[in-house]
Short mmCIF file of N, CA and C in Angstrom, two decimals:
data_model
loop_
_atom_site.label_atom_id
_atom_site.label_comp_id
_atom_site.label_asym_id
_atom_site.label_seq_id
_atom_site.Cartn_x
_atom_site.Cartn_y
_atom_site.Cartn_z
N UNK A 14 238.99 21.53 70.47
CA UNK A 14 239.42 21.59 69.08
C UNK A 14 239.47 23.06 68.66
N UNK A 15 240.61 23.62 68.36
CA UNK A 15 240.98 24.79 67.85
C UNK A 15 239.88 24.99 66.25
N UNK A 16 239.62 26.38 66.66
CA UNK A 16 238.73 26.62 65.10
C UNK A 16 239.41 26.64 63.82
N UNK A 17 240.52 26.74 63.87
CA UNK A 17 241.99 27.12 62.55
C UNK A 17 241.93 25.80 62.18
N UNK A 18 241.96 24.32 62.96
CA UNK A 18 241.61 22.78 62.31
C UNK A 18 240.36 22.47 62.10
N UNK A 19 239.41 23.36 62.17
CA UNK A 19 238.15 22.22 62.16
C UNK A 19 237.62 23.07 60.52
N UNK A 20 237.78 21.80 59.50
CA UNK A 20 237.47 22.25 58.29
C UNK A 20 235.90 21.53 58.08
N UNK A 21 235.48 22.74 57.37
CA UNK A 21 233.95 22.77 56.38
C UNK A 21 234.17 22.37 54.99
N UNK A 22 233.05 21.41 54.88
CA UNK A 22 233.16 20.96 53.28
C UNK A 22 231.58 21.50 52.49
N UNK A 23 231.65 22.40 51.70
CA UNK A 23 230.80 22.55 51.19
C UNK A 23 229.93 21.53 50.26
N UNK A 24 229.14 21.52 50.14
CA UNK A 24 227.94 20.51 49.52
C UNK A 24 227.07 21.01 48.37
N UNK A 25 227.28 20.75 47.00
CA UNK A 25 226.96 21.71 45.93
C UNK A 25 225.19 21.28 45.37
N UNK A 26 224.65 21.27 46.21
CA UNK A 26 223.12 20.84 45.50
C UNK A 26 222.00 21.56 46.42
N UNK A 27 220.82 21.62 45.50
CA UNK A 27 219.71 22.50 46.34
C UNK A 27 219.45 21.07 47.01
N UNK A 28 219.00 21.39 48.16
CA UNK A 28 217.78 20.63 49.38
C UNK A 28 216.67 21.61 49.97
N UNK A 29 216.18 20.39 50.35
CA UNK A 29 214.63 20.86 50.60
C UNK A 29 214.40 20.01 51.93
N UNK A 30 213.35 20.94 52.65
CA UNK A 30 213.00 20.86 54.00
C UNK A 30 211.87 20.19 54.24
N UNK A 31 211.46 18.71 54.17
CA UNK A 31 210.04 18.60 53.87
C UNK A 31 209.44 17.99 55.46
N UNK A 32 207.91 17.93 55.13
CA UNK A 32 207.04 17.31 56.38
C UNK A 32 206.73 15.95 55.15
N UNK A 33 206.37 14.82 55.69
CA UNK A 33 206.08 13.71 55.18
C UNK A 33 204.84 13.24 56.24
N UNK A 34 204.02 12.54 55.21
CA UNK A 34 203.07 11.68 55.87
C UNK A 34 203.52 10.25 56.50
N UNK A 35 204.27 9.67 55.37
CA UNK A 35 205.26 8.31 55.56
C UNK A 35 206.65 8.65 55.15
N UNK A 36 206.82 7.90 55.20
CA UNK A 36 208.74 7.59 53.94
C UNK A 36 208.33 6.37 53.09
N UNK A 37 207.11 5.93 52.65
CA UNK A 37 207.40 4.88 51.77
C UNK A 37 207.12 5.44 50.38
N UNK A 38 207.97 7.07 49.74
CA UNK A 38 208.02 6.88 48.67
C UNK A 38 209.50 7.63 49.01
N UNK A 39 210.18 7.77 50.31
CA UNK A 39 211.58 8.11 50.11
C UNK A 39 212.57 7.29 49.41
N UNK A 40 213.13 7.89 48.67
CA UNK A 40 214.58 7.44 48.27
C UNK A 40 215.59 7.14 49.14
N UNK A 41 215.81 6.05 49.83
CA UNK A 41 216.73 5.98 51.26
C UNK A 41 218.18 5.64 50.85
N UNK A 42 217.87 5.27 49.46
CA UNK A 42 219.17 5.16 48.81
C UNK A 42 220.32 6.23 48.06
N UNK A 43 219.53 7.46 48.19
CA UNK A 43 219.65 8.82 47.74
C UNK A 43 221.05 8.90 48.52
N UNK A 44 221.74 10.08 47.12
CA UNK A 44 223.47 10.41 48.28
C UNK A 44 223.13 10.91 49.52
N UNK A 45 221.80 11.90 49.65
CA UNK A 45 221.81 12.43 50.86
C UNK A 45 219.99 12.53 51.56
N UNK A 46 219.92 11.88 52.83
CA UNK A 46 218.90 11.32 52.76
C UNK A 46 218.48 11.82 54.52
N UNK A 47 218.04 12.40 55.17
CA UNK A 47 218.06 12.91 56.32
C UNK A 47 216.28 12.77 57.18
N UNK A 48 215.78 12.00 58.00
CA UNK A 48 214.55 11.52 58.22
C UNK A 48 214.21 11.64 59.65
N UNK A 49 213.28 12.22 59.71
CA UNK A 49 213.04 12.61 61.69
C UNK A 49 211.78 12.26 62.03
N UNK A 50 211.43 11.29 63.03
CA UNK A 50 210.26 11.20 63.66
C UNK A 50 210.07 11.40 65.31
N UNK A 51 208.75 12.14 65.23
CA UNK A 51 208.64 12.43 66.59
C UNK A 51 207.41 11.91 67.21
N UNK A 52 206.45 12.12 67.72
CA UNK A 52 205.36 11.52 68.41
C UNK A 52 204.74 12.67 67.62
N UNK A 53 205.18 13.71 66.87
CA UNK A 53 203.88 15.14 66.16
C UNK A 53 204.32 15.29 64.60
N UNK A 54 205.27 14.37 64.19
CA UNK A 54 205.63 14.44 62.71
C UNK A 54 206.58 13.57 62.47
N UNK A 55 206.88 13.91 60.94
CA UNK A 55 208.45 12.76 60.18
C UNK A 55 208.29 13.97 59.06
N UNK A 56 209.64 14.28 59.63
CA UNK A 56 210.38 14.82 58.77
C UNK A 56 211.56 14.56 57.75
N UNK A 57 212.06 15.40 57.09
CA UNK A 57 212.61 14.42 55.58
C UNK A 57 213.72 15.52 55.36
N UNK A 58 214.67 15.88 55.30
CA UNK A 58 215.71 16.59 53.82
C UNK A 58 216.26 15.86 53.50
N UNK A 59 216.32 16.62 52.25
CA UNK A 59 216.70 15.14 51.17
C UNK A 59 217.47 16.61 49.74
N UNK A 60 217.90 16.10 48.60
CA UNK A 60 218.17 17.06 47.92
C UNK A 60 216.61 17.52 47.19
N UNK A 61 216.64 18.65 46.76
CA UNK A 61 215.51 19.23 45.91
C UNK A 61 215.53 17.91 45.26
N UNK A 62 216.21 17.42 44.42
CA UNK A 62 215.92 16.36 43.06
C UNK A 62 215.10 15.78 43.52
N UNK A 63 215.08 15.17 44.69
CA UNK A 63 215.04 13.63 45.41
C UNK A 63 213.76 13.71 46.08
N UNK A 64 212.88 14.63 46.02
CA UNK A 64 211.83 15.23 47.12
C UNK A 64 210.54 14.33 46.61
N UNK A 65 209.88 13.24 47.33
CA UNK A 65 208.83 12.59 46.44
C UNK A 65 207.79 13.14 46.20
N UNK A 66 207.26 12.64 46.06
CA UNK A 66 205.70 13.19 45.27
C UNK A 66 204.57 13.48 46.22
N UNK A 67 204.89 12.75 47.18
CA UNK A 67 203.72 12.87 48.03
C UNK A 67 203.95 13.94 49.74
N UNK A 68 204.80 14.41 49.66
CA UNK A 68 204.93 15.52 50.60
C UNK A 68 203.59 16.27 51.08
N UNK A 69 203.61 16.40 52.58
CA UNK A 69 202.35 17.26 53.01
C UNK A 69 203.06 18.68 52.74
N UNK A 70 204.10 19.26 53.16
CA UNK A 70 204.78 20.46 52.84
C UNK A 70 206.11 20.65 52.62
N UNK A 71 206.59 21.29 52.16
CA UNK A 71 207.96 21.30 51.56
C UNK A 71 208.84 22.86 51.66
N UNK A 72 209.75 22.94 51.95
CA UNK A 72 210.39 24.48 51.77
C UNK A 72 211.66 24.36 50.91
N UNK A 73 211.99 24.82 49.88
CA UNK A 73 212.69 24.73 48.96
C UNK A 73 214.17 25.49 49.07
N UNK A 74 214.88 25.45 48.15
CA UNK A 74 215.78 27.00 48.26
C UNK A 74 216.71 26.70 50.03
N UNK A 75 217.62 25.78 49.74
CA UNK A 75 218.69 25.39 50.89
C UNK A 75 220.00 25.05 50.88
N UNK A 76 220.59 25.53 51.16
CA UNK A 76 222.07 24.62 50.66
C UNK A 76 222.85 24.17 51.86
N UNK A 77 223.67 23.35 51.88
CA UNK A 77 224.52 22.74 52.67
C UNK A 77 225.42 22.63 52.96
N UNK A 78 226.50 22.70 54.25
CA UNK A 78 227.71 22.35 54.63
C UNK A 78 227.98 21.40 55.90
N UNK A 79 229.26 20.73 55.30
CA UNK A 79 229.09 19.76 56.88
C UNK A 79 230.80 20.03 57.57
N UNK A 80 230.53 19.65 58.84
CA UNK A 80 231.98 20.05 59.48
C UNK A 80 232.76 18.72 58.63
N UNK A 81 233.67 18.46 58.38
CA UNK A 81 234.65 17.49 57.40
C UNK A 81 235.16 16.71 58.67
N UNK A 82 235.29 15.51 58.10
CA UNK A 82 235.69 14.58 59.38
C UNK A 82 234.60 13.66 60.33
N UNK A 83 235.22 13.00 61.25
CA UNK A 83 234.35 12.35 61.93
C UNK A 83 234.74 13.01 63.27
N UNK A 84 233.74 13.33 63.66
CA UNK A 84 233.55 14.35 65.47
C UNK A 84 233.36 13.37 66.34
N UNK A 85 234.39 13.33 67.32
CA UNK A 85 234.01 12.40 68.46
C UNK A 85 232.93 12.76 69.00
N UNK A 86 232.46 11.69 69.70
CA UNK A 86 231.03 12.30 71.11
C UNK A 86 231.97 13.60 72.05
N UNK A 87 232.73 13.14 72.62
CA UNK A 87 233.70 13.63 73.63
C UNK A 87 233.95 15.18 73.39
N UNK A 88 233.89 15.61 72.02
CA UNK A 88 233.74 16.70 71.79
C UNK A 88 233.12 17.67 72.02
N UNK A 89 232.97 19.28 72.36
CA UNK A 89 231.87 19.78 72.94
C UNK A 89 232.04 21.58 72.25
N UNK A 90 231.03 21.61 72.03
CA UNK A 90 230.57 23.42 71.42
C UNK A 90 231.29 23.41 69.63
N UNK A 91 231.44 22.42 69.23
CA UNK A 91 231.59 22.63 67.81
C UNK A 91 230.71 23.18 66.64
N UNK A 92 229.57 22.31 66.69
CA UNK A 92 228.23 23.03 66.19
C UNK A 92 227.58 24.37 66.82
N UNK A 93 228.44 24.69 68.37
CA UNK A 93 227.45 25.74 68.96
C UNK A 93 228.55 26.68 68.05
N UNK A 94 229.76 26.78 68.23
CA UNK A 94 230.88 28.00 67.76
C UNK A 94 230.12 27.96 66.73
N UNK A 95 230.04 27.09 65.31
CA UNK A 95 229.57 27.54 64.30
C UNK A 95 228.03 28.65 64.10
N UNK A 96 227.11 27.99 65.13
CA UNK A 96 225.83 28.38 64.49
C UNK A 96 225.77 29.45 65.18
N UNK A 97 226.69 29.93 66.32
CA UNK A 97 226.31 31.06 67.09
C UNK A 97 227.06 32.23 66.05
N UNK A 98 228.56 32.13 65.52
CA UNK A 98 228.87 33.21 64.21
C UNK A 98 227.88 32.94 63.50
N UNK A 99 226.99 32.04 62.61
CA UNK A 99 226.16 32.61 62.21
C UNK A 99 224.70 33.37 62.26
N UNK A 100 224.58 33.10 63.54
CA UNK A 100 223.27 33.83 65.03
C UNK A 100 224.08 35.23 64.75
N UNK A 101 225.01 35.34 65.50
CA UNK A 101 225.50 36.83 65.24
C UNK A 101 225.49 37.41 64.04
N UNK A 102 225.37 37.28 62.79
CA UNK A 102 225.74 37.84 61.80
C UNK A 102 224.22 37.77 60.63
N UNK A 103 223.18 37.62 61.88
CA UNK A 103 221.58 37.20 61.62
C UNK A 103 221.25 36.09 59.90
N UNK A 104 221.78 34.49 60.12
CA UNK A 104 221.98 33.56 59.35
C UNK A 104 221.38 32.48 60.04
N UNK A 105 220.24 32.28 59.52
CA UNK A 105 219.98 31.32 59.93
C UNK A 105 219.81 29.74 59.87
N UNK A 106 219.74 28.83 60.21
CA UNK A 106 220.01 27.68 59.61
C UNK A 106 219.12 26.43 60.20
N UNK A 107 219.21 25.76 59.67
CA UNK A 107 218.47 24.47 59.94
C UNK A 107 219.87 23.26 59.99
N UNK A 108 219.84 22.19 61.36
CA UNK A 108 220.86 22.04 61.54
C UNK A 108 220.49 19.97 61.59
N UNK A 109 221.40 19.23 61.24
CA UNK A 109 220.94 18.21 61.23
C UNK A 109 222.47 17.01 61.98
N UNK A 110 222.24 15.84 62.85
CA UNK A 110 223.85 15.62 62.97
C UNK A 110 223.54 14.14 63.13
N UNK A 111 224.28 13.57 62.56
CA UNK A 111 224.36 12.57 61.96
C UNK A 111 225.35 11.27 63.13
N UNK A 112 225.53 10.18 63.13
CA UNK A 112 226.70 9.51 63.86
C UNK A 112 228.09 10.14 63.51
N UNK A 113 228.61 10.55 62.33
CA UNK A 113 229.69 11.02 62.12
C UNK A 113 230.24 12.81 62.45
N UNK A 114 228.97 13.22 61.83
CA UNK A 114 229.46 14.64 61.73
C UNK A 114 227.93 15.44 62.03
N UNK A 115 228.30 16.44 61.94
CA UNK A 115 227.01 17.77 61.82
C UNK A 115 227.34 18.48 60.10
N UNK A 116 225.78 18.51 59.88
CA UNK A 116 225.57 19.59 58.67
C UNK A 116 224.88 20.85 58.89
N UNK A 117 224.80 21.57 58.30
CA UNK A 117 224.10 23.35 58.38
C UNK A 117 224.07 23.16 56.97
N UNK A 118 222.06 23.67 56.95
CA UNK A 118 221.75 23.97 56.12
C UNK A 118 221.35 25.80 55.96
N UNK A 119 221.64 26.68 55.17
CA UNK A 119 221.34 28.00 55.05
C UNK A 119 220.24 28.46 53.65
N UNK A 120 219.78 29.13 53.79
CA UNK A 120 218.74 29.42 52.55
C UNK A 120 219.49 29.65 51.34
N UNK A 121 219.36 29.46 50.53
CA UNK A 121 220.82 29.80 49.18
C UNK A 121 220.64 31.68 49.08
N UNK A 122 219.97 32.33 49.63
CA UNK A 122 220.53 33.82 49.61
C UNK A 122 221.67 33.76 50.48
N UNK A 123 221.32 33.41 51.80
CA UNK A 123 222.35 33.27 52.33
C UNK A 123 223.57 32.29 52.85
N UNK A 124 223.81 31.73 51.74
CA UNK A 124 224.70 30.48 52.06
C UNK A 124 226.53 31.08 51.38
N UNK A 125 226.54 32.11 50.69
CA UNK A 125 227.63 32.35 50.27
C UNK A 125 228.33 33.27 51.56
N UNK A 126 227.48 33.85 51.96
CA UNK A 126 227.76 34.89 53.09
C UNK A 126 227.94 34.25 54.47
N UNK A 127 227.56 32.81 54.99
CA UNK A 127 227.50 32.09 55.94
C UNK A 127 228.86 31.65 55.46
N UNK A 128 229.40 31.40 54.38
CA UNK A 128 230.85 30.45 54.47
C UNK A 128 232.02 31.75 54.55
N UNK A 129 231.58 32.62 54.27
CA UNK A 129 232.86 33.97 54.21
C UNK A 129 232.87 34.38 55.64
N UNK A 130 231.72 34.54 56.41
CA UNK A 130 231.74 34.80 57.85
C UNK A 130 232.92 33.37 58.59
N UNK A 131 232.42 32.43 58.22
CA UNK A 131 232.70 31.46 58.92
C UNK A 131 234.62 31.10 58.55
N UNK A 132 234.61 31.72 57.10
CA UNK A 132 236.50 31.98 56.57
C UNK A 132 237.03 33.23 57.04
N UNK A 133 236.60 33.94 57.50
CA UNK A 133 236.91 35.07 58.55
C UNK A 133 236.89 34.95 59.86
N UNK A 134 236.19 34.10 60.38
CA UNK A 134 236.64 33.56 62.04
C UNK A 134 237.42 32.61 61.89
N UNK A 135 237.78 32.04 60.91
CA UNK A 135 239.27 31.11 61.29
C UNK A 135 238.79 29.67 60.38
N UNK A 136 237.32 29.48 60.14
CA UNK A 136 237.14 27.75 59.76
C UNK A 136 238.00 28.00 58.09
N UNK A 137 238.65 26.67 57.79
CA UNK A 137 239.02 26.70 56.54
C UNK A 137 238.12 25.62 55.73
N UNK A 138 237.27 26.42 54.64
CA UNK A 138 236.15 26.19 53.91
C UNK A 138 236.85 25.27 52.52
N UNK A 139 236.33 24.19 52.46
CA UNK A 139 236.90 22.89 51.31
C UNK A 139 235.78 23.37 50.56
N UNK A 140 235.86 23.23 48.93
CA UNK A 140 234.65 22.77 48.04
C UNK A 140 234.77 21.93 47.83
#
C-alpha cells in the first residue's frame, strides 16, 4: 500500500493511559474503550472523561489518530512506516490495533507535530 493512499483520521479528545485492578467499573460502552490483559496487568485507554474511579495509575495528556479504513491482515509495515517517521523525528507514541485498524496515541505537546511530519511524508491527514 502506497503511503499517498493510506489516510489518517484524527480523533479530537484527551485519553488517558491507565493500569486497572479490574474493569468492573469500565465503561465498555464508551465511544472509545481499549483493555489489555496479561499474566502481570490489565490495562485500559479509554478517553480522559471516561477514566473510572478506581484506577491503580493513570497518565493523562494523550491524543489520538487512527489509520482510516479497515487494514487487511495480509498487509505488512503500515504501522511500522508510520511509527518509525515518528521514531525519527524523536515522537513518541503508545500504539494500540484493533480487528479493523491501528491507532497512535502521542502526548498532546506532541500530537500537532506528529500529524505535520506524517503530511510531509505523503499520509493525507482527515479531521
Amino acid at each position: 500500500m502506497e503511503i499517498n493512499t493510506i489516510e489518517i483520521k484524527t480523533i479530537d479528545y484527551d485519553f488517558s493511559i491507565c493500569k486497572a485492578a479490574d474493569y468492573s467499573s469500565v465503561n465498555l460502552n464508551a465511544q472509545y474503550c481499549f483493555i489489555g490483559k496479561t499474566d502481570e496487568e490489565k490495562s485500559l485507554v479509554c478517553m480522559t472523561a471516561d477514566v473510572p474511579y478506581d484506577v491503580i495509575k493513570r497518565d493523562d495528556g494523550w491524543r489520538a489518530f487512527r489509520i482510516q479504513g479497515e487494514l487487511e491482515f495480509s498487509l505488512i509495515g503500515i504501522l511500522s512506516g508510520i511509527t518509525g517517521i515518528l521514531a525519527e523525528n524523536n515522537i513518541g507514541i503508545f500504539a494500540v490495533s484493533t480487528f479493523n485498524t491501528d491507532y497512535v496515541f502521542t502526548k498532546k505537546e506532541n500530537y500537532a507535530r506528529a500529524l505535520e511530519v506524517l503530511r510531509t511524508a505523503g499520509y493525507k491527514i482527515l479531521a
